[in-house]
Amino acid sequence: MFCPRRNAALLKEREADRFHDECGVFGVHGHSEAANITYLGLYALQHRGQESCGIVSSTGREHYVHRSMGLVADVFGEKTLEKLPGRFAIGHVRYSTSGGSQLRNAQPFCATTDGGTVAIAHNGNLVNAPSIRRELEGRGAIFSTTADSEVIVQLLARSRERSLEERLIDALSRVKGAFSLVVMTPDALIAARDPHGFRPLSLGRLDGAWVAASETCALDLIGATFERDLDPGEVVVIRRGRLRTLRPFTPVETEHFCVFEHIYFARPDSNLNRNNVYTFRKELGRALAREHAIPADVVVPVLDSGNTAALGYAEESGIPYEQAMIRNHYVRRTFIEPAQAIRHFGVKVKHNAVRGVLEGKRIVLVDDSIVRGTTLTKLVTMLRSAGAREVHVRIAAPPTIGPCYYGIDTPTREELIAATHSQEEIRRLIGADSLGYLSLEALSKVSGGLKHGTCDACFSDKYPVAVEVEKVPPQLSLFREVEEER
Ligand code: AMP
């Protein structure tokens, strides 16, 4: 029976799937331990997605795949990795909003086309995926996932070009938005970045093999040497140990590398387009101290997200840095717990105050960003009940006023506290004595030192690629996977 409320929830879920994916990708070509190396690479990229992961390996003739919900270390054991033979492998870690957290959306996606077998691991979000999907469905296409990335597979399968490589380029020429991809064809590893260069993708070498990874921290872990980053709009094809470069897309005027990768998302030990993340965050902290100075006794980071900016703030201001909150590392990221009720609980589980450091002190509490405001509301209360005399909150980024449509998971605009409240209202809601955000101008100044142009749409509300928000036909419903119960 058609139930409008349930259907509305499913539609919302499907829409959410299309816009909110955070992912990491990895690929290796020409190494006897391809699956093991991919496992390690994904391990280093775990922060980019914690809900599902997968590895596809290939001997050239046979292809093997294992995908599952869960963390890399839980999903892949020695025995599973042994069942992934071959000198070629790609892998993926994924996080999406609650609606999309289903096994069918776990990547890499695999397809057998009349041109051969392909597997695709995608990081980013395609803003025109809804209309392409509707068009293809109208022509009889059957989609087996709710993820935007599947349109690439479907377009590739239908392309009239000859080789899989040409078909992939044909498919990518039709999609708009963000993609950093690794693709496995029977004989080639293909890596590609969209013309705006929203998401990172680096190339490395290991024992003569080629490696592609979302972040350089994955190259470090496996002991690969960094070769270079892919350019925006570049496609590289690695076949029989040789790398060929193509630039098949219409170039755009400026690069739009996601500034939030630098601010929060990437690991501080990574270099994004040759810019060290740690150094950048420290610079933001310094700029924050110059913009929002306040007499205080200690600078305290929100671990781990505000750590590096807090160090910068402390150095610039001369106020001592103290880790006056201890983080329990066995709790998953607060932000990604599926329900608001659990999120509230999660903050308390995650951080505990060090009373001895806080008692009677004036605190500068530094974090990278405020999204819904949940974390800071809890932490300010916690610091006060541990004896802090004053709590001054400093945020090493401008107010988050717009959702990301290019691959960072952010809630809807209505849920973003800075989109709906003034700074004074936010200060009152989180219970701080003062609140200071880094200005957009200061961020632009620090970003000016980067070796590339940036996208700051979540702070400036200026979206470099128009976003398509299309309503899905209301009669649509989804099959929901149910877990086996033992
Ligand atoms: P909230 O409690 O909703 O205000 O979330 C703020 C916290 O979430 C901060 O500590 C941020 O470091 C972190 N955060 C910001 N953006 C994201 C994101 N896209 N995914 C996960 N965590 C995030």
Short mmCIF file of C-alpha atoms and ligand atoms in Angstrom, two decimals:
data_model
loop_
_atom_site.label_atom_id
_atom_site.label_comp_id
_atom_site.label_asym_id
_atom_site.label_seq_id
_atom_site.Cartn_x
_atom_site.Cartn_y
_atom_site.Cartn_z
CA MET A 1 0.00 0.00 0.00
CA PHE A 2 1.27 3.50 -0.80
CA CYS A 3 2.11 5.33 2.38
CA PRO A 4 2.89 9.01 1.73
CA ARG A 5 4.89 9.50 4.93
CA ARG A 6 7.02 6.44 4.42
CA ASN A 7 7.50 7.29 0.78
CA ALA A 8 8.55 10.82 1.67
CA ALA A 9 11.16 9.39 4.03
CA LEU A 10 12.47 7.10 1.31
CA LEU A 11 12.64 9.93 -1.17
CA LYS A 12 14.52 12.09 1.30
CA GLU A 13 16.88 9.21 1.83
CA ARG A 14 17.43 8.81 -1.87
CA GLU A 15 18.06 12.51 -2.32
CA ALA A 16 20.45 12.44 0.60
CA ASP A 17 22.33 9.55 -0.96
CA ARG A 18 23.03 11.59 -3.98
CA PHE A 19 24.57 14.54 -2.27
CA HIS A 20 26.35 13.43 0.87
CA ASP A 21 29.19 11.03 0.37
CA GLU A 22 32.59 11.19 1.90
CA CYS A 23 35.06 8.75 0.46
CA GLY A 24 38.62 7.67 -0.03
CA VAL A 25 39.99 5.81 -3.05
CA PHE A 26 43.08 3.77 -3.67
CA GLY A 27 44.54 1.76 -6.57
CA VAL A 28 47.72 -0.18 -7.32
CA HIS A 29 48.87 -1.65 -10.61
CA GLY A 30 51.73 -4.08 -11.11
CA HIS A 31 52.48 -5.34 -7.59
CA SER A 32 52.50 -8.94 -6.36
CA GLU A 33 50.84 -7.86 -3.08
CA ALA A 34 48.18 -5.66 -4.68
CA ALA A 35 45.30 -6.52 -2.34
CA ASN A 36 47.43 -6.29 0.82
CA ILE A 37 48.77 -2.91 -0.26
CA THR A 38 45.26 -1.69 -1.02
CA TYR A 39 44.17 -2.86 2.42
CA LEU A 40 46.94 -0.78 4.00
CA GLY A 41 46.15 2.18 1.76
CA LEU A 42 42.50 2.08 2.81
CA TYR A 43 43.58 1.79 6.42
CA ALA A 44 45.39 5.13 6.10
CA LEU A 45 42.32 6.64 4.39
CA GLN A 46 39.85 5.37 6.98
CA HIS A 47 39.15 8.92 8.22
CA ARG A 48 37.57 9.64 4.81
CA GLY A 49 34.78 7.09 5.32
CA GLN A 50 33.88 4.65 8.06
CA GLU A 51 30.67 2.99 7.00
CA SER A 52 31.63 0.61 4.26
CA CYS A 53 34.70 -0.42 2.34
CA GLY A 54 35.69 -2.70 -0.49
CA ILE A 55 38.54 -4.06 -2.56
CA VAL A 56 38.47 -5.44 -6.10
CA SER A 57 41.54 -7.32 -7.29
CA SER A 58 42.39 -8.70 -10.70
CA THR A 59 44.71 -11.24 -12.26
CA GLY A 60 43.84 -9.80 -15.67
CA ARG A 61 41.54 -12.67 -16.52
CA GLU A 62 39.65 -13.05 -13.23
CA HIS A 63 38.36 -10.33 -10.97
CA TYR A 64 37.64 -10.72 -7.27
CA VAL A 65 35.62 -8.46 -5.03
CA HIS A 66 34.85 -8.09 -1.35
CA ARG A 67 32.72 -5.26 0.00
CA SER A 68 31.11 -4.93 3.36
CA MET A 69 29.73 -2.51 5.91
CA GLY A 70 32.29 -1.64 8.59
CA LEU A 71 35.83 -0.45 9.14
CA VAL A 72 38.70 -1.69 7.00
CA ALA A 73 40.31 -3.61 9.88
CA ASP A 74 37.03 -5.40 10.65
CA VAL A 75 36.06 -6.14 7.06
CA PHE A 76 39.39 -7.51 5.80
CA GLY A 77 41.21 -10.31 7.57
CA GLU A 78 44.15 -12.33 6.36
CA LYS A 79 41.90 -15.04 4.91
CA THR A 80 39.79 -12.58 2.93
CA LEU A 81 42.85 -10.84 1.55
CA GLU A 82 44.26 -14.19 0.43
CA LYS A 83 41.14 -14.62 -1.69
CA LEU A 84 41.92 -11.39 -3.56
CA PRO A 85 44.79 -12.43 -5.86
CA GLY A 86 46.43 -10.57 -8.71
CA ARG A 87 48.88 -7.74 -9.30
CA PHE A 88 46.14 -5.15 -9.67
CA ALA A 89 43.64 -3.86 -7.12
CA ILE A 90 41.47 -0.85 -6.31
CA GLY A 91 39.70 0.00 -3.07
CA HIS A 92 37.25 2.40 -1.51
CA VAL A 93 36.13 3.63 1.91
CA ARG A 94 32.77 5.35 2.19
CA TYR A 95 30.63 7.26 4.59
CA SER A 96 27.18 8.54 3.72
CA THR A 97 24.23 9.86 5.66
CA SER A 98 22.11 7.24 7.43
CA GLY A 99 19.85 6.70 4.43
CA GLY A 100 22.66 5.55 2.22
CA SER A 101 24.38 3.28 4.69
CA GLN A 102 23.55 0.08 2.90
CA LEU A 103 25.72 -2.61 1.45
CA ARG A 104 24.45 -2.11 -2.07
CA ASN A 105 26.06 1.36 -2.07
CA ALA A 106 29.46 0.03 -0.97
CA GLN A 107 32.13 0.56 -3.62
CA PRO A 108 34.03 -0.24 -5.81
CA PHE A 109 31.11 -0.73 -8.20
CA CYS A 110 31.69 -3.58 -10.64
CA ALA A 111 30.08 -4.09 -14.03
CA THR A 112 30.47 -6.42 -16.96
CA THR A 113 29.84 -4.54 -20.18
CA ASP A 114 30.07 -5.67 -23.80
CA GLY A 115 33.42 -3.87 -23.82
CA GLY A 116 34.81 -5.76 -20.82
CA THR A 117 34.75 -5.72 -17.04
CA VAL A 118 35.18 -2.52 -15.06
CA ALA A 119 35.34 -1.58 -11.39
CA ILE A 120 35.04 2.02 -10.25
CA ALA A 121 35.85 3.73 -6.94
CA HIS A 122 34.63 7.32 -6.77
CA ASN A 123 35.24 10.19 -4.36
CA GLY A 124 33.09 13.29 -4.82
CA ASN A 125 29.53 14.08 -5.73
CA LEU A 126 27.98 14.51 -9.14
CA VAL A 127 25.54 17.39 -9.11
CA ASN A 128 23.69 16.37 -12.27
CA ALA A 129 23.34 12.70 -11.30
CA PRO A 130 19.57 12.99 -10.60
CA SER A 131 18.69 14.16 -14.11
CA ILE A 132 21.04 11.69 -15.81
CA ARG A 133 19.56 8.92 -13.72
CA ARG A 134 16.02 9.96 -14.58
CA GLU A 135 16.89 10.10 -18.27
CA LEU A 136 18.50 6.64 -18.20
CA GLU A 137 15.70 5.14 -16.14
CA GLY A 138 13.25 6.57 -18.67
CA ARG A 139 15.09 4.57 -21.32
CA GLY A 140 14.86 1.37 -19.31
CA ALA A 141 18.06 1.41 -17.26
CA ILE A 142 17.90 -0.49 -14.01
CA PHE A 143 19.97 1.00 -11.22
CA SER A 144 21.05 -1.30 -8.45
CA THR A 145 22.27 1.32 -5.97
CA THR A 146 21.08 4.73 -4.80
CA ALA A 147 24.52 6.31 -5.15
CA ASP A 148 25.28 9.07 -7.64
CA SER A 149 28.45 7.24 -8.69
CA GLU A 150 26.41 4.55 -10.45
CA VAL A 151 25.53 6.96 -13.26
CA ILE A 152 29.18 6.78 -14.37
CA VAL A 153 28.94 2.99 -14.66
CA GLN A 154 25.61 3.20 -16.48
CA LEU A 155 26.82 5.86 -18.90
CA LEU A 156 29.99 3.88 -19.56
CA ALA A 157 28.03 0.70 -20.26
CA ARG A 158 25.85 2.55 -22.80
CA SER A 159 28.59 4.56 -24.48
CA ARG A 160 29.10 3.90 -28.18
CA GLU A 161 32.84 4.50 -27.95
CA ARG A 162 35.09 1.57 -28.64
CA SER A 163 37.47 0.95 -25.75
CA LEU A 164 36.60 1.04 -22.05
CA GLU A 165 38.99 3.94 -21.69
CA GLU A 166 37.13 5.98 -24.32
CA ARG A 167 33.81 4.96 -22.86
CA LEU A 168 34.88 6.14 -19.42
CA ILE A 169 35.94 9.51 -20.80
CA ASP A 170 32.65 9.73 -22.68
CA ALA A 171 30.76 9.04 -19.43
CA LEU A 172 32.83 11.51 -17.42
CA SER A 173 32.26 14.21 -20.04
CA ARG A 174 28.56 14.04 -19.24
CA VAL A 175 28.73 14.32 -15.46
CA LYS A 176 29.11 17.59 -13.58
CA GLY A 177 30.53 18.17 -10.13
CA ALA A 178 33.25 16.46 -8.22
CA PHE A 179 35.07 13.28 -9.08
CA SER A 180 38.38 11.79 -8.15
CA LEU A 181 38.26 8.25 -9.46
CA VAL A 182 40.24 5.09 -9.72
CA VAL A 183 39.01 2.65 -12.33
CA MET A 184 40.03 -0.92 -13.08
CA THR A 185 39.69 -2.27 -16.60
CA PRO A 186 41.02 -5.74 -17.52
CA ASP A 187 44.42 -4.30 -18.41
CA ALA A 188 44.63 -0.75 -17.05
CA LEU A 189 44.39 1.34 -13.93
CA ILE A 190 42.78 4.66 -14.80
CA ALA A 191 42.79 7.63 -12.44
CA ALA A 192 40.84 10.81 -13.16
CA ARG A 193 40.04 14.19 -11.60
CA ASP A 194 37.23 16.54 -12.58
CA PRO A 195 38.19 19.80 -14.30
CA HIS A 196 37.58 21.85 -11.12
CA GLY A 197 39.81 19.54 -9.09
CA PHE A 198 37.49 19.48 -6.07
CA ARG A 199 38.92 16.35 -4.44
CA PRO A 200 42.53 15.24 -4.11
CA LEU A 201 44.24 12.38 -5.94
CA SER A 202 47.94 11.61 -5.84
CA LEU A 203 50.22 9.21 -7.69
CA GLY A 204 53.08 7.26 -6.20
CA ARG A 205 55.52 4.47 -7.03
CA LEU A 206 56.21 1.35 -5.03
CA ASP A 207 58.70 -1.33 -6.13
CA GLY A 208 58.12 -0.35 -9.76
CA ALA A 209 54.31 -0.44 -9.39
CA TRP A 210 52.05 2.58 -9.80
CA VAL A 211 49.82 3.66 -6.93
CA ALA A 212 46.95 6.19 -6.82
CA ALA A 213 45.52 7.42 -3.53
CA SER A 214 43.18 10.11 -2.24
CA GLU A 215 45.82 11.34 0.18
CA THR A 216 49.57 11.13 0.46
CA CYS A 217 49.30 9.65 3.99
CA ALA A 218 48.31 6.40 2.24
CA LEU A 219 51.49 6.52 0.14
CA ASP A 220 53.52 7.08 3.32
CA LEU A 221 52.01 4.06 5.05
CA ILE A 222 52.84 1.63 2.25
CA GLY A 223 56.31 3.12 1.77
CA ALA A 224 55.59 4.46 -1.72
CA THR A 225 57.38 7.49 -3.08
CA PHE A 226 55.21 10.44 -4.02
CA GLU A 227 55.31 10.98 -7.77
CA ARG A 228 52.86 13.86 -8.29
CA ASP A 229 49.25 14.95 -7.91
CA LEU A 230 46.85 14.53 -10.79
CA ASP A 231 46.01 17.87 -12.36
CA PRO A 232 42.39 19.01 -12.46
CA GLY A 233 40.78 17.51 -15.56
CA GLU A 234 43.58 14.99 -16.03
CA VAL A 235 43.05 11.32 -16.81
CA VAL A 236 45.98 8.95 -16.45
CA VAL A 237 46.00 5.49 -17.92
CA ILE A 238 48.49 3.02 -16.48
CA ARG A 239 49.00 -0.03 -18.63
CA ARG A 240 51.89 -2.52 -18.64
CA GLY A 241 53.89 -0.27 -16.31
CA ARG A 242 53.54 2.79 -18.57
CA LEU A 243 51.63 5.94 -17.69
CA ARG A 244 49.81 7.92 -20.36
CA THR A 245 48.21 11.27 -19.65
CA LEU A 246 45.06 12.64 -21.28
CA ARG A 247 43.24 15.93 -20.87
CA PRO A 248 39.92 15.21 -22.50
CA PHE A 249 37.60 17.65 -20.68
CA THR A 250 36.87 21.29 -21.38
CA PRO A 251 39.15 23.14 -18.97
CA VAL A 252 37.72 25.60 -16.45
CA GLU A 253 39.24 28.96 -15.66
CA THR A 254 40.30 28.31 -12.09
CA GLU A 255 40.82 25.31 -9.92
CA HIS A 256 38.36 24.76 -7.06
CA PHE A 257 40.10 22.48 -4.64
CA CYS A 258 37.98 22.02 -1.52
CA VAL A 259 39.34 24.27 1.22
CA PHE A 260 37.55 22.15 3.83
CA GLU A 261 39.89 19.26 2.96
CA HIS A 262 42.66 21.51 4.30
CA ILE A 263 40.62 22.76 7.27
CA TYR A 264 39.15 19.51 8.56
CA PHE A 265 38.78 16.53 6.32
CA ALA A 266 42.26 15.42 5.28
CA ARG A 267 44.83 14.02 7.67
CA PRO A 268 47.38 16.57 8.92
CA ASP A 269 50.26 14.40 7.72
CA SER A 270 48.97 14.55 4.13
CA ASN A 271 50.07 17.03 1.51
CA LEU A 272 47.21 18.24 -0.65
CA ASN A 273 48.49 19.50 -3.98
CA ARG A 274 51.90 19.77 -2.31
CA ASN A 275 50.55 21.85 0.59
CA ASN A 276 51.04 20.30 3.99
CA VAL A 277 47.75 20.11 5.87
CA TYR A 278 49.31 20.50 9.33
CA THR A 279 51.16 23.67 8.34
CA PHE A 280 48.02 25.17 6.81
CA ARG A 281 45.93 24.48 9.92
CA LYS A 282 48.56 26.02 12.13
CA GLU A 283 48.54 29.11 9.92
CA LEU A 284 44.74 29.31 10.35
CA GLY A 285 45.23 29.18 14.13
CA ARG A 286 47.75 32.01 13.97
CA ALA A 287 45.41 34.13 11.85
CA LEU A 288 42.60 33.37 14.30
CA ALA A 289 44.73 34.57 17.22
CA ARG A 290 45.47 37.81 15.39
CA GLU A 291 41.82 38.37 14.53
CA HIS A 292 40.26 37.30 17.82
CA ALA A 293 42.74 37.93 20.62
CA ILE A 294 41.48 37.59 24.18
CA PRO A 295 43.21 37.62 27.58
CA ALA A 296 43.24 33.98 28.76
CA ASP A 297 45.28 31.46 30.75
CA VAL A 298 45.23 28.42 28.45
CA VAL A 299 44.46 27.46 24.87
CA VAL A 300 42.59 24.14 24.74
CA PRO A 301 41.94 22.22 21.49
CA VAL A 302 38.85 20.21 20.69
CA LEU A 303 40.68 16.98 19.96
CA ASP A 304 41.47 15.99 17.29
CA SER A 305 39.81 18.39 14.89
CA GLY A 306 40.96 21.65 16.53
CA ASN A 307 44.39 20.45 17.61
CA THR A 308 46.66 21.95 14.99
CA ALA A 309 44.82 25.28 14.83
CA ALA A 310 45.01 25.50 18.64
CA LEU A 311 48.80 25.05 18.46
CA GLY A 312 48.95 27.94 15.99
CA TYR A 313 46.70 30.07 18.20
CA ALA A 314 48.87 29.36 21.25
CA GLU A 315 52.12 30.14 19.43
CA GLU A 316 50.81 33.41 18.02
CA SER A 317 49.14 34.59 21.23
CA GLY A 318 51.81 33.36 23.64
CA ILE A 319 49.10 31.70 25.75
CA PRO A 320 50.12 28.18 26.86
CA TYR A 321 48.60 25.22 25.03
CA GLU A 322 47.10 22.50 27.21
CA GLN A 323 45.25 19.34 26.26
CA ALA A 324 42.69 19.92 28.98
CA MET A 325 40.25 17.45 27.44
CA ILE A 326 41.07 13.86 26.82
CA ARG A 327 39.57 12.11 23.88
CA ASN A 328 38.45 8.52 23.91
CA HIS A 329 39.70 7.23 20.57
CA TYR A 330 37.43 4.23 20.53
CA VAL A 331 34.34 6.32 19.82
CA ARG A 332 33.49 7.01 16.23
CA ARG A 333 33.25 10.59 14.96
CA THR A 334 30.43 12.37 16.79
CA PHE A 335 29.15 14.00 13.68
CA ILE A 336 28.42 10.81 11.85
CA GLU A 337 26.24 9.05 14.38
CA PRO A 338 22.95 8.54 12.60
CA ALA A 339 20.45 9.99 15.07
CA GLN A 340 20.52 13.30 16.94
CA ALA A 341 19.87 11.50 20.24
CA ILE A 342 22.99 9.39 19.85
CA ARG A 343 25.05 12.40 18.80
CA HIS A 344 24.34 14.14 22.10
CA PHE A 345 25.39 11.07 23.98
CA GLY A 346 28.44 10.62 21.77
CA VAL A 347 30.00 13.95 22.75
CA LYS A 348 30.06 12.97 26.41
CA VAL A 349 31.50 9.59 25.67
CA LYS A 350 34.16 11.07 23.44
CA HIS A 351 35.70 13.87 25.55
CA ASN A 352 36.44 14.22 29.24
CA ALA A 353 37.79 17.34 30.95
CA VAL A 354 41.03 17.47 32.96
CA ARG A 355 39.84 19.27 36.08
CA GLY A 356 43.34 19.95 37.40
CA VAL A 357 44.22 22.07 34.34
CA LEU A 358 40.91 23.88 34.07
CA GLU A 359 40.05 24.95 37.62
CA GLY A 360 39.75 28.73 37.92
CA LYS A 361 41.21 29.29 34.44
CA ARG A 362 40.16 31.43 31.49
CA ILE A 363 40.03 29.09 28.50
CA VAL A 364 40.33 29.68 24.78
CA LEU A 365 38.63 26.63 23.25
CA VAL A 366 39.65 26.07 19.61
CA ASP A 367 37.89 23.92 17.01
CA ASP A 368 37.94 23.84 13.23
CA SER A 369 34.23 24.34 12.60
CA ILE A 370 30.73 24.41 14.03
CA VAL A 371 28.15 22.45 12.11
CA ARG A 372 24.99 21.92 14.15
CA GLY A 373 26.53 23.24 17.37
CA THR A 374 26.06 20.01 19.28
CA THR A 375 29.72 19.34 20.10
CA LEU A 376 30.53 22.78 21.46
CA THR A 377 27.34 23.11 23.50
CA LYS A 378 28.34 19.94 25.39
CA LEU A 379 32.01 20.81 25.66
CA VAL A 380 31.51 24.33 27.00
CA THR A 381 29.20 22.95 29.70
CA MET A 382 31.75 20.24 30.48
CA LEU A 383 34.60 22.73 30.83
CA ARG A 384 32.57 24.94 33.12
CA SER A 385 31.56 22.05 35.35
CA ALA A 386 35.24 21.08 35.53
CA GLY A 387 35.96 24.53 37.01
CA ALA A 388 36.77 26.76 34.00
CA ARG A 389 36.13 30.41 34.92
CA GLU A 390 35.63 31.69 31.36
CA VAL A 391 35.28 29.82 28.07
CA HIS A 392 36.07 31.72 24.86
CA VAL A 393 35.34 29.73 21.73
CA ARG A 394 37.48 30.32 18.64
CA ILE A 395 36.76 28.68 15.30
CA ALA A 396 39.55 28.34 12.74
CA ALA A 397 37.18 28.78 9.78
CA PRO A 398 34.33 31.11 8.82
CA PRO A 399 30.73 30.21 9.77
CA THR A 400 29.48 27.16 7.83
CA ILE A 401 26.45 28.58 6.06
CA GLY A 402 25.92 26.24 3.11
CA PRO A 403 25.87 22.49 2.52
CA CYS A 404 28.56 20.92 0.36
CA TYR A 405 27.36 19.39 -2.90
CA TYR A 406 30.78 18.25 -3.95
CA GLY A 407 31.57 15.44 -1.56
CA ILE A 408 31.79 16.60 2.06
CA ASP A 409 28.99 15.39 4.24
CA THR A 410 27.12 18.38 5.63
CA PRO A 411 23.54 18.50 6.80
CA THR A 412 20.87 20.58 5.11
CA ARG A 413 21.08 24.35 5.30
CA GLU A 414 18.31 24.43 7.93
CA GLU A 415 20.40 22.26 10.23
CA LEU A 416 23.52 24.41 9.94
CA ILE A 417 23.48 26.59 13.03
CA ALA A 418 25.32 29.47 11.32
CA ALA A 419 22.85 29.51 8.43
CA THR A 420 19.94 30.14 10.76
CA HIS A 421 21.45 32.05 13.70
CA SER A 422 23.50 35.19 14.23
CA GLN A 423 26.93 34.83 15.87
CA GLU A 424 25.59 36.32 19.09
CA GLU A 425 22.75 33.75 19.08
CA ILE A 426 25.24 30.94 18.52
CA ARG A 427 27.41 32.23 21.36
CA ARG A 428 24.41 32.16 23.67
CA LEU A 429 23.29 28.72 22.49
CA ILE A 430 26.67 27.12 23.05
CA GLY A 431 27.06 28.98 26.36
CA ALA A 432 30.42 30.63 25.61
CA ASP A 433 31.67 33.91 27.10
CA SER A 434 32.76 34.98 23.65
CA LEU A 435 32.82 33.48 20.16
CA GLY A 436 35.12 34.33 17.29
CA TYR A 437 35.15 32.81 13.81
CA LEU A 438 38.01 33.31 11.38
CA SER A 439 36.80 35.77 8.75
CA LEU A 440 36.39 34.72 5.13
CA GLU A 441 38.97 37.39 4.24
CA ALA A 442 41.51 35.90 6.64
CA LEU A 443 40.82 32.41 5.28
CA SER A 444 41.27 33.69 1.72
CA LYS A 445 44.54 35.29 2.74
CA VAL A 446 45.89 32.06 4.24
CA SER A 447 44.52 30.06 1.27
CA GLY A 448 46.29 32.53 -1.02
CA GLY A 449 49.50 30.81 0.06
CA LEU A 450 48.28 27.50 -1.35
CA LYS A 451 49.51 26.32 -4.72
CA HIS A 452 45.99 26.12 -6.13
CA GLY A 453 42.58 27.86 -6.26
CA THR A 454 39.92 26.80 -3.76
CA CYS A 455 36.20 26.18 -3.39
CA ASP A 456 34.85 27.78 -0.22
CA ALA A 457 31.13 27.47 -1.05
CA CYS A 458 30.25 26.21 2.44
CA PHE A 459 31.50 29.53 3.85
CA SER A 460 30.87 31.98 1.01
CA ASP A 461 27.69 30.46 -0.44
CA LYS A 462 29.32 30.82 -3.88
CA TYR A 463 29.00 27.47 -5.65
CA PRO A 464 31.36 27.05 -8.61
CA VAL A 465 29.16 24.38 -10.25
CA ALA A 466 25.42 24.92 -10.28
CA VAL A 467 23.60 22.40 -8.16
CA GLU A 468 20.66 20.48 -9.49
CA VAL A 469 18.07 19.80 -6.85
CA GLU A 470 15.54 17.68 -8.62
CA LYS A 471 12.46 16.09 -7.19
CA VAL A 472 12.25 12.36 -7.70
CA PRO A 473 8.82 11.21 -8.99
CA PRO A 474 6.62 10.64 -5.91
CA GLN A 475 5.50 7.13 -6.89
CA LEU A 476 9.06 5.91 -6.55
CA SER A 477 9.93 3.50 -3.79
CA LEU A 478 13.00 1.52 -2.86
CA PHE A 479 13.77 -2.00 -1.82
CA ARG A 480 15.26 -1.86 1.61
CA GLU A 481 17.90 -4.37 2.54
CA VAL A 482 17.32 -6.07 5.85
CA GLU A 483 20.11 -7.51 7.93
CA GLU A 484 20.23 -11.19 8.68
CA GLU A 485 19.50 -11.92 12.34
CA ARG A 486 21.11 -14.82 14.16
P1 AMP B 1 28.57 19.90 15.42
O1 AMP B 1 28.60 19.26 16.76
O2 AMP B 1 27.43 19.42 14.59
O3 AMP B 1 28.64 21.40 15.48
O4 AMP B 1 29.86 19.38 14.65
C1 AMP B 1 31.08 20.02 14.85
C2 AMP B 1 32.20 19.03 14.88
O5 AMP B 1 32.10 18.18 13.76
C3 AMP B 1 33.53 19.73 14.83
O6 AMP B 1 34.35 19.24 15.87
C4 AMP B 1 34.09 19.40 13.47
O7 AMP B 1 35.46 19.10 13.54
C5 AMP B 1 33.32 18.19 13.04
N1 AMP B 1 32.95 18.22 11.60
C6 AMP B 1 32.80 19.26 10.78
N2 AMP B 1 32.46 18.87 9.54
C7 AMP B 1 32.37 17.53 9.57
C8 AMP B 1 32.07 16.54 8.60
N3 AMP B 1 31.77 16.86 7.36
N4 AMP B 1 32.09 15.25 8.99
C9 AMP B 1 32.38 14.93 10.25
N5 AMP B 1 32.68 15.81 11.22
C10 AMP B 1 32.68 17.11 10.89
#
